[in-house]
Amino acid sequence: MGSDVLVLAEHAEGELAESTFELIGKARELASAWGGQTHVAVLGAPRAAGALGGADVVHVVDHPAVSVYSPEAYERCMLSVLEHVQPKLLLLGTTTPGMDLGAALSVLWDAPLAAYAVGLVAEGDAAVATCQIYGGKLMAEVVLESERSIATVIGGSFPPSPGRSGGAGSTCTDEPPDLGDLRTVVRGVKVPEATGVDITAADILVSVGRGIQSRDNLTLVEELAGALGVPLSASRPIIDQGWLPKAHQVGKSGQKVKPRAYLAFGISGAPEHLEGMRDAELIVACNTDAGAPIFDVAHYGTTIDLFDLLPELSARLGG
Amino acid sequence: MKLIVAMRQLPDLVEELELDSSGKDIDREYLTFVSNEWDEQALEEALLLKEATGAEVCVVALDEPDVDSTLYTALAKGADRAVKLTGIPEGWMSTHDRAAILSAWLAEQSYDLIMTGVQAADDLDGQLAAIVAARLGLPHAAVVVRVDAKDGVAVVSQELGGGTAVEAEIRLPAVLGVQTARQPPRYAPITRIRQAMNAGGLEEAPAAVTPGVRPGLRRLFPPQRSGQAEMLEGAPADVAERIIDILRSKGLIDAGA
Ligand SMILES: Cc1cc2nc3c(=O)[nH]c(=O)nc-3n(C[C@H](O)[C@H](O)[C@H](O)COP(=O)(O)OP(=O)(O)OC[C@H]3O[C@@H](n4cnc5c(N)ncnc54)[C@H](O)[C@@H]3O)c2cc1C
């Protein structure tokens, strides 16, 4: 039975994602508990391999079809790397590739999957994953004891530094599998337009979520942000409604922010939101639901209705 | 063109979730169930595709609490058919089981595109779209934010993070996990939902698979509060004062403010 751990490296234009190092660090810990090795697969970015010092073996698969992420081509390459490495555990991020590939490979490679993991430990031959469920309101402990299994891990769950250095890794170039007749073909990559607002540069952010209920009510947070002289940021639903531009979105699919203070109003604290703001120096959260996950990361919290609290804050800061 | 939208019910996350006596599931007795918010996005994008191309939209869901209201609402919004798969046991079900039931039903249908929400709050063993696709041998994409389709090809925007999106052409049939429709989900007036209910257009089909995959779930438990959140109590004015004091003490606002 295999005892190796395989990580899929994620990169954008050759630059490796921070989450990749988080996974490699964890992979090393697990592989050493099982007496195995840490493997990393890099698809389409051969030059990135040099930066993967934490791996024992780096598998590079290079082909024009994987230079940009595409689920079908990636899936075929991963199946071929999995065949070759036969790892005990495959680690992916809870990212777009991780959601595509984790779920699909659990069928195609026939391995149980634990999704949204925030913790992973070796327990004898098994891996035990702690996963978020119900938007982070509960946790699930999942035992992965098959010969092969998969975990998709939420970004920021493990420290990246153990994945950055270590093993005197070797690199091997894997022959790409047959990538002919793909049904999915990438046409281009779109990056968001610059809007002049950079919420990542602000000292303080006033951040608003679905608890605000309507576009008209946004004036309440605008007043507070105005009084403080700071930008507004928001959870994804506010952006999806078209109430604020994308550049204001905090979270996994928005911006990662680290202000000196993050004031959250009517934001539940879904895992995808926390990923973007949990490192703020000071977090103050207003949410009428005392069980909202935002209070797990907040330093100060209040269950007062935001419609009562915001005017009080603005009135005191306005003059 | 035929579009199938797979929808499902979930406990309303605004409520307090308590564990049942097994410790492996939540106590569902007094919970309200609502449709998965990302499935609503998938439905909206499908209805927009219908408007653009004349496609037929069929909605399918497992028979779970309050699913009729979700399905009738979908009909009221413009779906052409709604199918409920019956014989579903109560309680949490793995995505692999859901996918097995749906795939067995899908095998009997004709379709060009299957759309569903990118994720669901309890999909502990992975997201539905890719699992269904892998079972059916179809191409797929998660975190989709726009779909156009004609002549057997879908052009799909797949979001990667930080707002970057890959635009890809996918030869149909395919399965898409939708994150956001290009406009917020439409509203169905209650009168239209009532009309749909009175017309009674729900189709039913028995689920052809017995669920059984429970992926190593040992227990559920409430997250350990890192416990740091100090709760500020009092009237809104007092709490506002406290928050301003905190910001002031960190030097974030002028002492005079
Ligand atoms: C692939 C993917 C990527 C994602 N990326 C992001 C991302 O980058 N950023 C992001 O934010 N989300 C992201 N999401 C969405 C995320 O899962 C949540 O749906 C979202 O964060 C919820 O936003 P919210 O907290 O504003 O809304 P909700 O979860 O609906 O929470 C609203 C909160 O407001 C509270 N509330 C209601 N009324 C009041 C009141 N009067 N006073 C005070 N509080 C009140 C409620 O108690 C509730 O907790 C992503 C999802 C997916 C699947």
XYZ file of C-alpha atoms and ligand atoms in Angstrom:
629
model
C 0.000 0.000 0.000
C 1.289 3.446 -0.946
C 2.373 5.873 1.720
C 3.147 8.892 -0.442
C 1.266 12.157 -0.581
C 0.711 14.034 -3.834
C -0.045 17.746 -4.079
C -1.287 19.533 -7.179
C 0.549 22.848 -7.467
C -1.559 25.801 -8.538
C -0.092 28.705 -10.404
C -1.082 31.759 -12.351
C 1.271 32.626 -15.187
C 4.003 30.556 -13.611
C 3.669 32.089 -10.162
C 2.852 29.509 -7.520
C -0.098 30.056 -5.198
C 0.546 30.456 -1.492
C -1.918 27.612 -0.868
C 0.383 25.227 -2.719
C 3.072 25.711 -0.073
C 0.488 25.249 2.672
C -0.397 21.876 1.150
C 3.211 20.814 0.623
C 4.029 21.533 4.256
C 1.097 19.387 5.377
C 1.950 16.690 2.833
C 5.459 16.429 4.267
C 4.116 16.024 7.769
C 1.703 13.265 6.708
C 4.167 11.495 4.426
C 6.750 11.371 7.164
C 4.167 9.913 9.577
C 3.417 7.179 7.017
C 7.043 6.682 5.973
C 6.427 7.946 2.446
C 7.460 10.774 0.185
C 5.989 14.103 -0.861
C 5.233 14.495 -4.550
C 4.077 17.622 -6.291
C 2.504 17.748 -9.737
C 3.020 20.921 -11.764
C 1.010 21.156 -14.944
C 1.999 23.600 -17.626
C 4.548 25.697 -15.750
C 7.893 23.894 -15.980
C 9.807 26.861 -14.579
C 7.747 26.835 -11.393
C 9.262 23.458 -10.472
C 12.443 25.099 -9.201
C 10.529 26.889 -6.448
C 9.068 23.671 -5.040
C 11.889 22.964 -2.624
C 9.660 21.287 -0.080
C 8.858 18.303 -2.289
C 10.788 15.042 -2.602
C 9.730 14.594 -6.211
C 8.294 17.194 -8.572
C 6.393 15.859 -11.576
C 6.247 18.297 -14.430
C 3.700 17.743 -17.163
C 4.007 20.314 -19.889
C 1.675 20.737 -22.840
C -0.008 23.769 -24.427
C -3.401 22.387 -23.323
C -2.476 22.898 -19.647
C -0.710 26.261 -19.830
C -3.953 27.788 -18.550
C -6.215 25.846 -16.217
C -8.810 23.759 -18.008
C -10.725 21.021 -16.179
C -10.651 18.326 -18.832
C -6.957 18.552 -19.741
C -5.958 18.852 -16.086
C -8.079 15.843 -15.235
C -6.383 13.664 -17.834
C -2.930 14.777 -16.679
C -3.763 14.201 -13.030
C -5.067 10.711 -13.765
C -1.801 9.882 -15.453
C 0.291 11.309 -12.581
C -1.876 9.410 -10.083
C -1.335 6.159 -11.999
C 2.387 6.776 -11.929
C 2.776 7.909 -8.291
C 0.010 5.794 -6.696
C -0.193 8.072 -3.669
C -2.088 7.268 -0.531
C -3.475 10.792 -0.394
C -4.017 13.527 -2.963
C -4.178 17.076 -1.599
C -5.882 19.868 -3.514
C -6.994 23.376 -2.582
C -10.665 24.273 -2.227
C -10.174 26.352 -5.349
C -11.748 26.175 -8.781
C -9.318 23.442 -9.906
C -9.701 21.699 -6.557
C -13.501 21.673 -6.822
C -13.400 20.382 -10.392
C -10.695 17.807 -9.929
C -11.285 16.642 -6.363
C -14.892 15.750 -7.078
C -14.257 14.256 -10.526
C -11.169 12.274 -9.507
C -12.983 10.809 -6.529
C -15.102 9.020 -9.152
C -12.486 8.449 -11.846
C -9.652 7.436 -9.518
C -12.165 5.777 -7.196
C -11.138 7.408 -3.932
C -13.194 8.859 -1.072
C -13.021 12.632 -0.772
C -13.143 14.958 2.201
C -13.954 18.485 1.059
C -13.481 21.858 2.800
C -10.789 20.471 5.128
C -9.220 22.852 7.612
C -7.320 20.205 9.571
C -5.595 16.948 8.624
C -3.742 14.529 10.874
C -2.346 11.038 10.486
C -4.017 8.505 12.756
C -2.175 5.250 12.219
C -2.634 4.390 8.555
C -5.576 6.730 8.157
C -5.851 10.448 7.603
C -8.421 12.266 9.696
C -9.779 15.437 8.154
C -11.646 18.165 9.994
C -13.955 19.813 7.494
C -16.236 22.803 7.531
C -19.887 22.098 6.852
C -23.053 24.239 6.815
C -21.144 27.397 5.974
C -18.767 26.875 8.884
C -21.544 26.567 11.471
C -20.442 22.997 12.211
C -17.335 20.914 11.697
C -17.200 17.320 10.461
C -14.549 14.789 11.334
C -13.971 12.477 8.392
C -11.774 9.382 8.493
C -10.003 8.570 5.241
C -8.805 5.018 5.639
C -8.840 3.646 2.120
C -5.719 2.790 0.218
C -6.230 6.028 -1.658
C -8.117 9.148 -0.802
C -8.445 12.828 -1.590
C -8.786 15.940 0.533
C -9.528 19.456 -0.679
C -8.216 21.998 1.790
C -9.445 25.536 2.464
C -6.756 28.169 1.877
C -5.012 29.495 4.956
C -5.576 26.322 7.004
C -1.881 25.422 7.333
C 1.270 27.536 7.528
C 3.097 27.857 4.203
C 6.647 28.034 5.515
C 7.206 24.271 6.099
C 6.382 23.770 2.432
C 8.939 26.214 1.158
C 12.169 24.513 2.112
C 13.477 21.104 2.996
C 13.769 18.024 0.797
C 16.576 17.808 -1.718
C 13.889 17.274 -4.303
C 14.278 15.716 -7.697
C 12.293 16.771 -10.738
C 10.983 14.396 -13.331
C 9.250 15.347 -16.525
C 6.226 13.163 -17.069
C 5.144 12.476 -20.626
C 1.730 14.135 -21.073
C -1.147 11.727 -21.589
C -3.137 11.800 -24.806
C -4.545 15.313 -24.910
C -6.099 15.001 -28.345
C -9.801 15.489 -28.960
C -10.427 17.601 -25.868
C -14.026 18.756 -25.559
C -12.977 21.790 -23.506
C -10.785 24.410 -25.179
C -9.619 27.618 -23.517
C -10.296 30.769 -25.525
C -8.775 33.343 -23.221
C -8.259 34.694 -19.736
C -10.035 37.790 -18.464
C -8.617 39.827 -15.616
C -10.844 42.241 -13.717
C -10.750 45.863 -14.754
C -8.859 48.230 -12.518
C -11.261 50.647 -10.844
C -8.890 52.841 -8.893
C -10.145 51.439 -5.585
C -7.634 49.299 -3.767
C -9.254 47.857 -0.661
C -6.049 45.958 0.113
C -4.276 49.254 0.821
C -6.769 50.592 3.381
C -5.988 50.843 7.094
C -9.627 50.428 8.010
C -12.406 48.777 6.018
C -16.112 49.143 6.593
C -17.468 45.909 5.176
C -21.048 45.032 4.446
C -22.947 41.816 3.797
C -26.398 40.574 2.903
C -27.734 41.690 6.278
C -28.020 45.176 4.769
C -30.999 43.896 2.716
C -31.156 46.460 -0.065
C -29.121 48.753 -2.215
C -30.813 51.800 -0.691
C -29.681 50.770 2.767
C -26.067 50.953 1.608
C -26.170 54.668 2.459
C -25.919 53.576 6.100
C -22.498 51.995 5.588
C -21.469 54.684 3.132
C -22.045 57.254 5.842
C -19.849 55.398 8.287
C -17.125 54.832 5.707
C -17.347 58.491 4.777
C -17.084 59.606 8.393
C -13.990 57.449 8.834
C -12.591 58.428 5.441
C -12.119 54.764 4.439
C -13.343 52.584 1.563
C -16.311 50.242 1.654
C -15.795 46.564 1.084
C -18.359 43.784 0.880
C -19.156 40.094 0.794
C -19.787 38.442 -2.540
C -23.607 38.620 -2.621
C -23.413 42.435 -2.486
C -21.171 42.383 -5.553
C -23.279 39.771 -7.357
C -26.348 41.965 -6.863
C -24.482 44.703 -8.673
C -24.602 47.004 -5.631
C -20.816 47.514 -5.537
C -18.083 46.875 -8.130
C -16.052 43.655 -8.029
C -12.940 45.466 -6.802
C -14.707 45.909 -3.436
C -15.201 42.182 -2.849
C -13.386 40.529 0.042
C -12.783 36.795 0.016
C -11.644 33.766 -1.852
C -12.871 35.023 -5.205
C -12.254 38.666 -4.346
C -9.405 40.422 -2.568
C -7.408 39.192 0.384
C -7.214 42.087 2.815
C -5.194 42.649 5.954
C -6.260 46.048 7.295
C -5.512 47.276 10.797
C -9.255 47.159 11.435
C -12.082 45.344 9.640
C -15.599 46.361 10.633
C -18.096 43.776 9.399
C -21.833 44.509 9.290
C -24.349 41.790 8.405
C -21.711 39.336 7.183
C -22.166 35.706 8.305
C -18.509 34.727 7.941
C -18.777 31.945 5.357
C -15.451 30.110 4.825
C -15.012 31.847 1.456
C -15.334 35.239 3.116
C -13.062 34.446 6.065
C -10.345 33.361 3.644
C -10.052 36.974 2.547
C -10.018 38.812 5.886
C -9.146 36.569 8.810
C -5.665 38.054 9.054
C -6.916 41.574 9.750
C -5.271 42.932 12.908
C -8.591 43.854 14.493
C -11.985 42.480 13.515
C -15.215 43.943 14.883
C -18.387 42.149 13.769
C -22.023 43.166 13.993
C -24.446 40.308 13.363
C -27.827 39.586 14.948
C -27.105 35.830 14.914
C -24.905 35.030 17.918
C -23.996 31.727 16.216
C -22.649 33.364 13.045
C -19.170 32.038 12.170
C -17.835 35.597 11.812
C -17.620 35.641 15.620
C -15.059 32.811 15.461
C -12.520 35.185 13.961
C -13.723 38.514 15.367
C -11.968 40.153 18.303
C -15.067 42.113 19.265
C -18.649 41.307 18.412
C -22.142 42.601 18.904
C -25.549 41.122 18.152
C -27.165 44.543 17.933
C -29.149 45.157 14.772
C -26.949 46.891 12.222
C -29.771 49.311 11.475
C -29.561 50.508 15.080
C -25.786 50.484 15.404
C -24.666 52.139 12.169
C -26.434 55.491 12.732
C -25.008 55.650 16.263
C -21.494 55.097 14.949
C -21.827 57.568 12.101
C -23.360 60.227 14.334
C -20.443 60.011 16.730
C -17.777 60.080 14.037
C -19.439 62.462 11.625
C -19.034 65.754 13.394
C -31.577 22.670 -26.874
C -32.486 21.022 -23.592
C -31.235 22.268 -20.250
C -31.588 20.337 -17.020
C -31.144 22.219 -13.753
C -30.511 20.073 -10.676
C -31.745 21.825 -7.536
C -31.879 20.792 -3.911
C -33.029 21.725 -0.439
C -30.836 22.683 2.498
C -31.473 23.706 6.070
C -31.752 27.474 6.387
C -28.358 28.456 7.759
C -29.747 31.430 9.622
C -31.182 28.965 12.117
C -29.367 27.345 14.963
C -28.150 23.879 13.981
C -28.210 21.210 16.660
C -26.866 17.692 16.510
C -29.091 14.629 16.646
C -28.437 11.745 19.033
C -26.092 9.984 16.571
C -23.818 13.026 16.521
C -23.407 12.449 12.785
C -26.283 14.512 11.536
C -28.158 17.625 12.489
C -31.529 17.467 14.183
C -33.844 18.218 11.283
C -37.154 18.145 13.071
C -37.753 21.864 13.548
C -35.586 23.214 10.754
C -36.790 25.255 7.825
C -35.549 24.049 4.457
C -34.760 26.382 1.610
C -33.374 25.846 -1.851
C -29.608 25.979 -2.316
C -28.740 29.568 -3.215
C -26.289 28.518 -5.946
C -28.918 26.282 -7.558
C -31.046 29.424 -7.822
C -28.162 31.050 -9.692
C -27.959 28.030 -12.015
C -31.706 28.253 -12.646
C -31.446 31.963 -13.440
C -28.637 31.423 -15.935
C -30.639 28.588 -17.524
C -33.725 30.805 -17.831
C -31.598 33.517 -19.461
C -30.310 30.902 -21.909
C -33.883 29.887 -22.590
C -34.792 33.484 -23.372
C -31.805 33.843 -25.680
C -32.131 30.539 -27.534
C -35.580 29.103 -26.948
C -34.094 26.196 -25.026
C -36.297 24.017 -22.850
C -35.574 24.134 -19.117
C -36.321 21.127 -16.930
C -35.719 21.316 -13.184
C -35.055 18.171 -11.158
C -34.707 17.676 -7.408
C -34.713 14.885 -4.868
C -37.818 14.751 -2.701
C -36.587 16.573 0.399
C -38.419 18.855 2.830
C -40.287 21.723 1.137
C -38.942 20.817 -2.288
C -42.375 21.345 -3.887
C -42.162 25.027 -3.168
C -38.739 25.226 -4.846
C -39.972 23.319 -7.900
C -43.226 25.273 -8.265
C -41.290 28.516 -7.886
C -39.002 27.364 -10.698
C -42.060 26.682 -12.875
C -43.467 30.090 -11.990
C -40.178 31.675 -13.049
C -40.352 30.032 -16.446
C -39.050 26.477 -16.239
C -40.907 24.173 -18.630
C -40.835 21.002 -16.545
C -40.198 20.094 -12.932
C -39.415 16.581 -11.786
C -39.261 15.281 -8.233
C -37.307 12.083 -7.589
C -39.131 10.218 -4.837
C -38.232 7.552 -2.294
C -35.435 9.603 -0.713
C -34.594 8.656 2.879
C -34.549 11.403 5.486
C -31.331 12.902 6.742
C -27.976 13.907 5.369
C -26.988 12.316 2.088
C -23.542 12.234 0.512
C -23.020 13.992 -2.805
C -21.923 10.676 -4.288
C -25.330 9.229 -3.430
C -27.112 12.258 -4.813
C -25.060 11.986 -7.971
C -25.845 8.281 -8.305
C -29.589 8.944 -8.073
C -29.450 11.860 -10.494
C -27.195 10.043 -12.960
C -29.553 7.073 -13.098
C -32.420 9.427 -13.925
C -30.316 11.472 -16.372
C -29.390 8.318 -18.256
C -33.046 8.137 -19.370
C -33.275 11.784 -20.420
C -32.093 13.740 -23.395
C -30.200 16.947 -22.656
C -27.507 19.267 -23.922
C -26.493 20.958 -20.716
C -26.839 20.068 -17.059
C -26.529 22.981 -14.664
C -26.451 23.049 -10.889
C -25.080 25.183 -8.075
C -21.316 25.282 -7.661
C -21.617 23.868 -4.161
C -24.021 23.170 -1.328
C -23.480 23.845 2.359
C -23.305 20.141 3.260
C -21.443 18.644 0.278
C -18.815 17.155 2.504
C -17.675 14.613 -0.099
C -17.394 16.993 -3.019
C -19.432 19.129 -5.354
C -22.267 17.649 -7.374
C -21.478 18.940 -10.880
C -18.108 17.245 -11.307
C -19.258 14.016 -9.662
C -22.252 13.716 -11.987
C -20.038 14.607 -14.958
C -17.433 12.009 -14.052
C -20.140 9.360 -13.681
C -21.612 10.254 -17.071
C -18.248 10.746 -18.797
C -19.005 14.384 -19.621
C -16.852 17.516 -19.593
C -17.560 19.889 -16.720
C -16.591 23.174 -15.101
C -17.058 24.567 -11.594
C -17.414 28.200 -10.476
C -19.090 29.245 -13.714
C -20.228 32.868 -13.947
C -21.600 33.042 -17.469
C -22.905 30.568 -20.016
C -23.729 31.066 -23.678
C -24.645 28.102 -25.820
C -25.591 27.283 -29.355
C -24.944 24.689 -32.020
C -23.740 22.078 -29.585
C -21.108 24.304 -27.969
C -21.201 26.243 -24.710
C -18.978 29.246 -24.102
C -18.380 29.374 -20.402
C -16.616 31.779 -18.043
C -14.995 29.949 -15.184
C -13.808 32.092 -12.302
C -10.397 31.292 -10.872
C -10.001 33.753 -7.995
C -9.491 37.462 -7.479
C -11.933 38.041 -10.312
C -9.824 36.365 -13.006
C -11.875 34.165 -15.316
C -11.010 31.639 -17.998
C -13.262 31.632 -21.026
C -13.596 28.165 -22.509
C -15.538 26.465 -25.253
C -17.082 23.189 -24.204
C -18.551 20.702 -26.631
C -21.958 19.595 -25.353
C -23.318 17.757 -23.507
C -21.609 19.047 -20.380
C -22.219 19.690 -16.685
C -21.701 23.136 -15.133
C -21.440 24.167 -11.481
C -22.767 27.717 -11.495
C -21.499 30.308 -9.051
C -23.338 33.415 -10.247
C -25.813 34.098 -13.012
C -25.220 37.198 -15.067
C -28.105 38.893 -13.296
C -29.536 38.353 -9.804
C -32.143 35.561 -9.673
C -35.556 36.822 -10.748
C -38.442 37.100 -8.376
C -41.548 34.978 -8.839
C -44.728 36.706 -7.675
C -46.650 34.624 -5.171
C -49.715 34.653 -7.450
C -47.723 32.965 -10.201
C -46.376 30.379 -7.768
C -49.957 29.680 -6.639
C -51.050 29.351 -10.240
C -48.258 26.854 -10.863
C -49.295 24.924 -7.745
C -52.928 24.880 -8.804
C -51.970 23.689 -12.254
C -50.077 20.902 -10.472
C -47.415 20.355 -13.085
C -44.936 18.432 -10.913
C -43.763 15.170 -12.432
C -42.586 12.400 -10.146
C -40.171 9.560 -10.763
C -38.877 7.042 -8.238
C -35.181 7.288 -7.356
C -33.568 4.259 -8.926
C -30.599 3.950 -6.604
C -30.396 3.089 -2.928
C -28.041 5.467 -1.212
C -25.240 4.009 0.844
C -22.067 6.039 0.615
C -21.171 7.636 3.959
C -17.642 8.814 3.467
C -16.016 8.007 6.793
C -18.010 10.584 8.748
C -17.052 10.102 12.395
C -18.866 13.004 14.015
C -20.121 16.530 13.659
C -19.258 19.130 16.260
C -19.600 22.865 16.763
C -16.452 24.771 15.825
C -14.240 25.525 18.755
C -14.643 29.197 19.214
C -11.134 30.489 19.170
C -13.168 32.263 21.778
C -11.540 35.566 21.265
C -14.633 37.537 20.256
C -15.436 39.674 23.226
C -19.141 40.423 22.962
C -20.086 44.044 23.486
C -23.356 44.317 25.350
C -25.644 47.252 25.961
C -27.732 49.745 24.057
C -26.676 50.667 20.498
C -25.302 54.000 21.732
C -23.123 52.286 24.361
C -21.826 49.706 21.922
C -21.051 52.436 19.395
C -19.058 54.267 22.094
C -17.153 51.092 22.907
C -16.276 50.429 19.276
C -15.038 53.994 18.838
C -12.968 53.657 22.039
C -11.406 50.483 20.692
C -10.488 52.138 17.389
C -9.140 55.142 19.262
C -7.031 53.037 21.595
C -5.414 51.403 18.569
C -4.608 54.819 17.203
C -6.896 54.233 14.224
C -8.938 57.369 14.693
C -8.034 60.720 16.216
C -8.337 60.921 19.940
C -10.682 63.856 19.450
C -13.075 62.067 17.090
C -16.403 29.337 -5.189
C -16.979 30.349 -4.259
C -16.309 31.518 -4.037
C -16.827 32.464 -3.157
N -16.115 33.599 -2.947
C -16.565 34.487 -2.036
C -15.817 35.679 -1.746
O -14.768 35.959 -2.339
N -16.297 36.522 -0.816
C -17.480 36.292 -0.129
O -17.850 37.105 0.724
N -18.205 35.194 -0.408
C -17.780 34.303 -1.343
N -18.546 33.210 -1.627
C -19.920 33.138 -1.066
C -19.978 32.632 0.359
O -20.105 31.236 0.336
C -21.217 33.195 1.071
O -22.370 32.893 0.329
C -21.153 34.698 1.293
O -19.916 35.078 1.861
C -22.276 35.132 2.212
O -22.313 36.524 2.269
P -22.957 37.269 3.513
O -22.248 36.911 4.757
O -23.042 38.708 3.166
O -24.468 36.726 3.489
P -25.195 35.705 4.464
O -24.428 34.468 4.622
O -26.580 35.629 3.978
O -25.169 36.446 5.874
C -25.903 37.598 6.192
C -25.730 37.791 7.693
O -26.352 38.997 8.077
C -26.894 38.825 9.373
N -27.941 39.834 9.519
C -29.160 39.845 8.937
N -29.837 40.953 9.309
C -29.027 41.647 10.157
C -29.171 42.882 10.874
N -30.284 43.616 10.758
N -28.139 43.290 11.646
C -27.010 42.559 11.758
N -26.832 41.379 11.097
C -27.826 40.934 10.302
C -27.420 37.407 9.371
O -27.485 36.911 10.705
C -26.370 36.680 8.535
O -25.375 36.093 9.346
C -18.059 32.244 -2.499
C -18.731 31.070 -2.738
C -18.218 30.131 -3.608
C -18.984 28.884 -3.821
